[in-house]
């Protein structure tokens, strides 16, 4: 069973575009892929959610979404305000495990960061990852402030015995400042896990064909085992 849980150091860090890049890379390698958005908040019933955005960018993936709540809030809060049942971590795990029987790779995207609550009992995506025994990919921001939030996330994963699959920078700016360039060196250190790649800013605005062609190169350093910091302007920072 290959399930990869995709979390982030917060909301709006690029989890969805990173999920799409991982999916596109796997599809290009001939693997079948499913994307599970555990709970979608802040999107109306007839609007495309994160899973649909992944399919638009990456191509032929199966998509699933366990619940959708209109308020743009943490799932537990949005469910409470909607007067609807929350999504439980065991439901996320069960749905991912079922998809894994039918696909080579299942990508599970949470909502916001790792400890965002899904239910009134404090259930989180981390609880679902523990049930699945699945590795967790952490999407981080590029600039100043990311070292703290990435280390907090990594420590929480470690305290639960969860494997970190590594860190991906969700949006690498065209003109990286000093902190951003230094972070290429420091992020793997504070995460205790490899920096797997970085998506260029604006990646989500590429045409689907352009996105699919480029996505494997954003994550390729890991695949080749040779992350080249210089490629991202880091060398001057050293
Ligand atoms: N590399 C990128 N290229 C283009 N746009 C990006 C990139 N990274 C993030 N964005 C933009 O930033 C916003 C947040 O990105 P995204 O939807 O991936 O965040 P998220 O971490 O999935 O948030 P959520 O917690 O809501 O799921 C979106 O409007 C997206 O278009
Ligand atoms: C609505 C938003 N885009 C996400 N889907 C939900 C983010 C919840 C974040 C909660 C928090 O950490 O304060
Ligand atoms: Mg998202």
mmCIF file of C-alpha atoms and ligand atoms in Angstrom:
data_model
loop_
_atom_site.group_PDB
_atom_site.id
_atom_site.type_symbol
_atom_site.label_atom_id
_atom_site.label_comp_id
_atom_site.label_asym_id
_atom_site.label_seq_id
_atom_site.Cartn_x
_atom_site.Cartn_y
_atom_site.Cartn_z
ATOM 1 C CA UNK A 1 0.000 0.000 0.000
ATOM 2 C CA UNK A 2 1.463 3.344 -1.013
ATOM 3 C CA UNK A 3 -0.185 6.258 0.681
ATOM 4 C CA UNK A 4 1.507 9.613 1.027
ATOM 5 C CA UNK A 5 -0.063 12.134 3.372
ATOM 6 C CA UNK A 6 0.553 15.718 2.310
ATOM 7 C CA UNK A 7 0.498 18.354 4.989
ATOM 8 C CA UNK A 8 1.936 21.830 5.254
ATOM 9 C CA UNK A 9 3.291 24.277 7.748
ATOM 10 C CA UNK A 10 0.011 26.157 7.409
ATOM 11 C CA UNK A 11 -2.711 27.016 4.965
ATOM 12 C CA UNK A 12 -2.003 28.572 1.551
ATOM 13 C CA UNK A 13 1.531 27.229 1.473
ATOM 14 C CA UNK A 14 1.088 25.301 -1.766
ATOM 15 C CA UNK A 15 -0.131 21.872 -0.639
ATOM 16 C CA UNK A 16 -2.514 21.555 -3.551
ATOM 17 C CA UNK A 17 -0.012 22.530 -6.236
ATOM 18 C CA UNK A 18 2.578 20.265 -4.608
ATOM 19 C CA UNK A 19 0.073 17.411 -4.564
ATOM 20 C CA UNK A 20 -0.478 18.063 -8.254
ATOM 21 C CA UNK A 21 3.274 18.031 -8.920
ATOM 22 C CA UNK A 22 3.728 14.716 -7.105
ATOM 23 C CA UNK A 23 0.734 13.297 -8.969
ATOM 24 C CA UNK A 24 2.039 14.497 -12.341
ATOM 25 C CA UNK A 25 5.458 13.005 -11.591
ATOM 26 C CA UNK A 26 3.915 9.655 -10.668
ATOM 27 C CA UNK A 27 1.642 9.669 -13.718
ATOM 28 C CA UNK A 28 4.629 10.409 -15.953
ATOM 29 C CA UNK A 29 6.306 7.342 -14.470
ATOM 30 C CA UNK A 30 3.298 5.249 -15.463
ATOM 31 C CA UNK A 31 1.722 4.911 -12.041
ATOM 32 C CA UNK A 32 -1.983 5.181 -11.285
ATOM 33 C CA UNK A 33 -2.821 7.909 -8.788
ATOM 34 C CA UNK A 34 -5.724 8.802 -6.515
ATOM 35 C CA UNK A 35 -6.080 12.087 -4.672
ATOM 36 C CA UNK A 36 -8.115 12.254 -1.488
ATOM 37 C CA UNK A 37 -9.030 15.671 -0.083
ATOM 38 C CA UNK A 38 -9.949 14.753 3.459
ATOM 39 C CA UNK A 39 -12.317 17.682 3.967
ATOM 40 C CA UNK A 40 -12.810 20.671 1.733
ATOM 41 C CA UNK A 41 -13.774 23.941 3.383
ATOM 42 C CA UNK A 42 -14.557 27.331 1.903
ATOM 43 C CA UNK A 43 -15.828 25.977 -1.399
ATOM 44 C CA UNK A 44 -19.450 25.851 -2.545
ATOM 45 C CA UNK A 45 -21.004 22.585 -3.793
ATOM 46 C CA UNK A 46 -20.730 23.506 -7.478
ATOM 47 C CA UNK A 47 -17.187 24.919 -7.291
ATOM 48 C CA UNK A 48 -13.983 22.992 -8.006
ATOM 49 C CA UNK A 49 -12.156 21.992 -4.831
ATOM 50 C CA UNK A 50 -8.504 21.121 -4.263
ATOM 51 C CA UNK A 51 -8.887 17.594 -5.656
ATOM 52 C CA UNK A 52 -10.336 18.991 -8.879
ATOM 53 C CA UNK A 53 -7.452 21.463 -9.073
ATOM 54 C CA UNK A 54 -4.994 18.587 -8.803
ATOM 55 C CA UNK A 55 -6.795 16.752 -11.613
ATOM 56 C CA UNK A 56 -6.826 19.891 -13.770
ATOM 57 C CA UNK A 57 -3.075 20.374 -13.376
ATOM 58 C CA UNK A 58 -1.832 16.788 -13.189
ATOM 59 C CA UNK A 59 -4.179 14.853 -15.475
ATOM 60 C CA UNK A 60 -5.812 11.464 -15.093
ATOM 61 C CA UNK A 61 -6.067 10.993 -11.349
ATOM 62 C CA UNK A 62 -9.020 9.590 -9.416
ATOM 63 C CA UNK A 63 -10.381 12.150 -6.988
ATOM 64 C CA UNK A 64 -12.305 11.846 -3.755
ATOM 65 C CA UNK A 65 -13.481 14.282 -1.111
ATOM 66 C CA UNK A 66 -15.013 13.074 2.145
ATOM 67 C CA UNK A 67 -16.931 16.236 3.039
ATOM 68 C CA UNK A 68 -17.366 19.812 1.958
ATOM 69 C CA UNK A 69 -18.321 22.669 4.233
ATOM 70 C CA UNK A 70 -19.005 26.201 2.996
ATOM 71 C CA UNK A 71 -17.152 28.265 5.610
ATOM 72 C CA UNK A 72 -13.426 28.824 4.893
ATOM 73 C CA UNK A 73 -12.375 27.494 8.294
ATOM 74 C CA UNK A 74 -10.775 24.498 9.949
ATOM 75 C CA UNK A 75 -12.921 21.426 9.134
ATOM 76 C CA UNK A 76 -14.053 20.897 12.743
ATOM 77 C CA UNK A 77 -15.227 24.503 13.011
ATOM 78 C CA UNK A 78 -16.787 24.538 9.560
ATOM 79 C CA UNK A 79 -18.643 21.278 10.282
ATOM 80 C CA UNK A 80 -19.917 22.587 13.621
ATOM 81 C CA UNK A 81 -21.155 25.814 12.056
ATOM 82 C CA UNK A 82 -22.842 23.900 9.246
ATOM 83 C CA UNK A 83 -24.544 21.580 11.735
ATOM 84 C CA UNK A 84 -23.050 18.639 9.883
ATOM 85 C CA UNK A 85 -21.128 15.545 10.888
ATOM 86 C CA UNK A 86 -17.366 16.018 10.944
ATOM 87 C CA UNK A 87 -14.848 13.865 9.102
ATOM 88 C CA UNK A 88 -13.149 11.491 11.535
ATOM 89 C CA UNK A 89 -9.487 10.496 11.199
ATOM 90 C CA UNK A 90 -10.477 6.822 10.910
ATOM 91 C CA UNK A 91 -12.712 7.732 7.957
ATOM 92 C CA UNK A 92 -9.776 9.401 6.222
ATOM 93 C CA UNK A 93 -7.605 6.341 6.856
ATOM 94 C CA UNK A 94 -10.299 3.947 5.679
ATOM 95 C CA UNK A 95 -10.955 5.895 2.473
ATOM 96 C CA UNK A 96 -7.233 6.148 1.692
ATOM 97 C CA UNK A 97 -6.697 2.444 2.333
ATOM 98 C CA UNK A 98 -9.568 1.566 -0.006
ATOM 99 C CA UNK A 99 -8.185 3.807 -2.758
ATOM 100 C CA UNK A 100 -4.789 2.170 -2.252
ATOM 101 C CA UNK A 101 -6.235 -1.194 -3.240
ATOM 102 C CA UNK A 102 -7.111 0.282 -6.635
ATOM 103 C CA UNK A 103 -4.201 2.675 -7.325
ATOM 104 C CA UNK A 104 -0.404 2.605 -7.221
ATOM 105 C CA UNK A 105 -0.242 5.831 -5.233
ATOM 106 C CA UNK A 106 -2.742 7.618 -3.005
ATOM 107 C CA UNK A 107 -2.109 11.231 -2.067
ATOM 108 C CA UNK A 108 -4.052 12.507 0.950
ATOM 109 C CA UNK A 109 -4.256 16.294 1.297
ATOM 110 C CA UNK A 110 -5.312 17.708 4.638
ATOM 111 C CA UNK A 111 -6.629 21.191 5.379
ATOM 112 C CA UNK A 112 -4.187 23.790 6.597
ATOM 113 C CA UNK A 113 -1.373 22.472 8.816
ATOM 114 C CA UNK A 114 -0.855 19.135 10.560
ATOM 115 C CA UNK A 115 -2.802 19.830 13.750
ATOM 116 C CA UNK A 116 -5.836 21.504 12.222
ATOM 117 C CA UNK A 117 -8.830 19.804 13.793
ATOM 118 C CA UNK A 118 -11.263 17.713 11.835
ATOM 119 C CA UNK A 119 -13.661 16.894 14.662
ATOM 120 C CA UNK A 120 -14.711 18.099 18.094
ATOM 121 C CA UNK A 121 -12.562 15.428 19.743
ATOM 122 C CA UNK A 122 -9.420 17.037 18.372
ATOM 123 C CA UNK A 123 -8.853 14.476 15.625
ATOM 124 C CA UNK A 124 -6.306 15.568 13.028
ATOM 125 C CA UNK A 125 -4.637 14.477 9.820
ATOM 126 C CA UNK A 126 -1.766 13.235 11.976
ATOM 127 C CA UNK A 127 -4.149 10.734 13.591
ATOM 128 C CA UNK A 128 -5.149 9.498 10.142
ATOM 129 C CA UNK A 129 -1.479 9.145 9.135
ATOM 130 C CA UNK A 130 -0.781 7.106 12.280
ATOM 131 C CA UNK A 131 -3.689 4.776 11.485
ATOM 132 C CA UNK A 132 -2.361 4.357 7.949
ATOM 133 C CA UNK A 133 1.281 4.062 8.984
ATOM 134 C CA UNK A 134 1.884 6.414 6.063
ATOM 135 C CA UNK A 135 4.786 8.812 5.532
ATOM 136 C CA UNK A 136 3.988 12.518 5.621
ATOM 137 C CA UNK A 137 5.275 15.092 3.151
ATOM 138 C CA UNK A 138 5.598 18.606 4.558
ATOM 139 C CA UNK A 139 5.017 21.585 2.265
ATOM 140 C CA UNK A 140 6.746 24.684 3.572
ATOM 141 C CA UNK A 141 7.027 28.327 2.644
ATOM 142 C CA UNK A 142 10.289 29.551 1.186
ATOM 143 C CA UNK A 143 11.179 32.619 3.222
ATOM 144 C CA UNK A 144 11.768 33.974 6.678
ATOM 145 C CA UNK A 145 9.682 32.170 9.307
ATOM 146 C CA UNK A 146 9.684 28.795 7.626
ATOM 147 C CA UNK A 147 12.419 27.302 9.831
ATOM 148 C CA UNK A 148 10.255 27.574 12.947
ATOM 149 C CA UNK A 149 7.026 26.252 11.464
ATOM 150 C CA UNK A 150 8.832 23.452 9.638
ATOM 151 C CA UNK A 151 10.631 22.339 12.789
ATOM 152 C CA UNK A 152 7.408 22.447 14.817
ATOM 153 C CA UNK A 153 5.750 20.232 12.227
ATOM 154 C CA UNK A 154 8.717 17.857 12.088
ATOM 155 C CA UNK A 155 8.803 17.544 15.869
ATOM 156 C CA UNK A 156 5.108 16.733 15.972
ATOM 157 C CA UNK A 157 5.575 14.029 13.338
ATOM 158 C CA UNK A 158 8.486 12.560 15.277
ATOM 159 C CA UNK A 159 6.597 12.616 18.580
ATOM 160 C CA UNK A 160 3.905 10.468 16.972
ATOM 161 C CA UNK A 161 6.390 8.082 15.398
ATOM 162 C CA UNK A 162 5.450 9.268 11.922
ATOM 163 C CA UNK A 163 7.932 9.138 9.076
ATOM 164 C CA UNK A 164 8.622 12.423 7.327
ATOM 165 C CA UNK A 165 8.922 11.858 3.597
ATOM 166 C CA UNK A 166 10.684 15.201 3.330
ATOM 167 C CA UNK A 167 10.010 18.857 2.691
ATOM 168 C CA UNK A 168 8.892 20.598 -0.484
ATOM 169 C CA UNK A 169 8.956 24.376 -0.832
ATOM 170 C CA UNK A 170 5.512 25.230 -2.173
ATOM 171 C CA UNK A 171 6.419 28.433 -3.951
ATOM 172 C CA UNK A 172 9.994 29.427 -4.787
ATOM 173 C CA UNK A 173 10.181 33.153 -5.672
ATOM 174 C CA UNK A 174 11.793 34.470 -8.848
ATOM 175 C CA UNK A 175 14.173 36.632 -6.802
ATOM 176 C CA UNK A 176 14.980 34.783 -3.561
ATOM 177 C CA UNK A 177 16.216 36.988 -0.724
ATOM 178 C CA UNK A 178 18.987 36.074 1.694
ATOM 179 C CA UNK A 179 16.761 34.174 4.139
ATOM 180 C CA UNK A 180 15.154 32.212 1.326
ATOM 181 C CA UNK A 181 18.501 31.193 -0.123
ATOM 182 C CA UNK A 182 19.852 30.177 3.284
ATOM 183 C CA UNK A 183 16.726 28.123 3.954
ATOM 184 C CA UNK A 184 17.720 25.620 1.270
ATOM 185 C CA UNK A 185 20.577 24.622 3.549
ATOM 186 C CA UNK A 186 18.757 24.967 6.874
ATOM 187 C CA UNK A 187 15.367 23.406 6.081
ATOM 188 C CA UNK A 188 16.606 19.796 5.871
ATOM 189 C CA UNK A 189 18.525 20.336 9.092
ATOM 190 C CA UNK A 190 15.524 21.565 11.109
ATOM 191 C CA UNK A 191 13.178 19.067 9.442
ATOM 192 C CA UNK A 192 15.461 16.101 9.979
ATOM 193 C CA UNK A 193 14.385 15.083 6.496
ATOM 194 C CA UNK A 194 15.488 15.832 2.942
ATOM 195 C CA UNK A 195 14.457 18.842 0.944
ATOM 196 C CA UNK A 196 12.758 17.106 -1.947
ATOM 197 C CA UNK A 197 12.300 20.070 -4.237
ATOM 198 C CA UNK A 198 10.681 23.433 -4.799
ATOM 199 C CA UNK A 199 7.850 24.566 -7.010
ATOM 200 C CA UNK A 200 8.458 27.839 -8.794
ATOM 201 C CA UNK A 201 6.120 30.696 -7.933
ATOM 202 C CA UNK A 202 3.356 30.776 -10.492
ATOM 203 C CA UNK A 203 3.486 27.034 -11.122
ATOM 204 C CA UNK A 204 -0.238 26.754 -10.466
ATOM 205 C CA UNK A 205 -0.907 29.262 -13.240
ATOM 206 C CA UNK A 206 0.890 27.235 -15.908
ATOM 207 C CA UNK A 207 -1.105 25.501 -18.590
ATOM 208 C CA UNK A 208 -1.817 21.885 -17.658
ATOM 209 C CA UNK A 209 0.569 20.727 -20.396
ATOM 210 C CA UNK A 210 3.298 23.033 -19.145
ATOM 211 C CA UNK A 211 2.711 21.968 -15.551
ATOM 212 C CA UNK A 212 2.905 18.259 -16.401
ATOM 213 C CA UNK A 213 6.063 18.703 -18.460
ATOM 214 C CA UNK A 214 7.863 20.659 -15.751
ATOM 215 C CA UNK A 215 6.605 19.005 -12.550
ATOM 216 C CA UNK A 216 9.053 16.075 -12.561
ATOM 217 C CA UNK A 217 11.991 18.499 -12.752
ATOM 218 C CA UNK A 218 10.835 20.337 -9.600
ATOM 219 C CA UNK A 219 11.055 17.126 -7.612
ATOM 220 C CA UNK A 220 13.865 15.567 -9.625
ATOM 221 C CA UNK A 221 16.724 16.497 -7.296
ATOM 222 C CA UNK A 222 15.408 13.938 -4.854
ATOM 223 C CA UNK A 223 14.855 11.330 -7.517
ATOM 224 C CA UNK A 224 18.456 11.760 -8.661
ATOM 225 C CA UNK A 225 19.694 11.986 -5.113
ATOM 226 C CA UNK A 226 21.425 15.233 -5.983
ATOM 227 C CA UNK A 227 19.641 18.287 -4.635
ATOM 228 C CA UNK A 228 21.536 21.173 -6.171
ATOM 229 C CA UNK A 229 21.163 24.212 -3.942
ATOM 230 C CA UNK A 230 22.952 26.368 -6.500
ATOM 231 C CA UNK A 231 20.107 25.789 -8.914
ATOM 232 C CA UNK A 232 17.892 27.756 -6.555
ATOM 233 C CA UNK A 233 20.319 30.604 -6.017
ATOM 234 C CA UNK A 234 21.506 29.298 -2.682
ATOM 235 C CA UNK A 235 25.200 29.205 -3.376
ATOM 236 C CA UNK A 236 25.686 32.956 -2.913
ATOM 237 C CA UNK A 237 24.172 32.618 0.534
ATOM 238 C CA UNK A 238 26.794 30.215 1.768
HETATM 239 N N1 LIG B 1 3.955 27.425 -6.740
HETATM 240 C C1 LIG B 1 2.800 28.090 -6.843
HETATM 241 N N2 LIG B 1 2.434 28.613 -8.020
HETATM 242 C C2 LIG B 1 1.298 29.309 -8.142
HETATM 243 N N3 LIG B 1 0.447 29.554 -7.186
HETATM 244 C C3 LIG B 1 0.745 29.056 -6.006
HETATM 245 C C4 LIG B 1 1.919 28.288 -5.759
HETATM 246 N N4 LIG B 1 1.919 27.923 -4.476
HETATM 247 C C5 LIG B 1 0.785 28.438 -3.959
HETATM 248 N N5 LIG B 1 0.086 29.125 -4.875
HETATM 249 C C6 LIG B 1 -1.173 29.860 -4.709
HETATM 250 O O1 LIG B 1 -1.288 30.110 -3.353
HETATM 251 C C7 LIG B 1 -2.583 29.770 -2.916
HETATM 252 C C8 LIG B 1 -2.492 28.631 -1.958
HETATM 253 O O2 LIG B 1 -2.001 27.491 -2.591
HETATM 254 P P1 LIG B 1 -2.661 26.097 -2.297
HETATM 255 O O3 LIG B 1 -4.092 26.127 -2.675
HETATM 256 O O4 LIG B 1 -1.825 25.036 -2.921
HETATM 257 O O5 LIG B 1 -2.517 26.102 -0.705
HETATM 258 P P2 LIG B 1 -2.848 24.957 0.287
HETATM 259 O O6 LIG B 1 -1.628 24.807 1.121
HETATM 260 O O7 LIG B 1 -3.271 23.776 -0.479
HETATM 261 O O8 LIG B 1 -4.014 25.560 1.169
HETATM 262 P P3 LIG B 1 -5.269 24.840 1.854
HETATM 263 O O9 LIG B 1 -4.918 24.713 3.283
HETATM 264 O O10 LIG B 1 -6.379 25.798 1.611
HETATM 265 O O11 LIG B 1 -5.495 23.528 1.193
HETATM 266 C C9 LIG B 1 -3.418 29.427 -4.110
HETATM 267 O O12 LIG B 1 -4.121 30.567 -4.477
HETATM 268 C C10 LIG B 1 -2.388 29.038 -5.129
HETATM 269 O O13 LIG B 1 -2.812 29.401 -6.422
HETATM 270 C C1 LIG B 2 -10.077 27.523 4.251
HETATM 271 C C2 LIG B 2 -8.606 27.215 4.086
HETATM 272 N N1 LIG B 2 -8.232 27.449 2.718
HETATM 273 C C3 LIG B 2 -8.258 25.801 4.516
HETATM 274 N N2 LIG B 2 -8.935 24.834 3.694
HETATM 275 C C4 LIG B 2 -8.515 25.565 5.988
HETATM 276 C C5 LIG B 2 -7.435 26.150 6.808
HETATM 277 C C6 LIG B 2 -7.677 26.006 8.307
HETATM 278 C C7 LIG B 2 -6.588 26.649 9.121
HETATM 279 C C8 LIG B 2 -6.923 26.702 10.578
HETATM 280 C C9 LIG B 2 -5.803 27.284 11.397
HETATM 281 O O1 LIG B 2 -4.704 26.724 11.416
HETATM 282 O O2 LIG B 2 -5.997 28.322 12.039
HETATM 283 MG MG1 LIG B 3 -5.047 22.933 -0.696
#
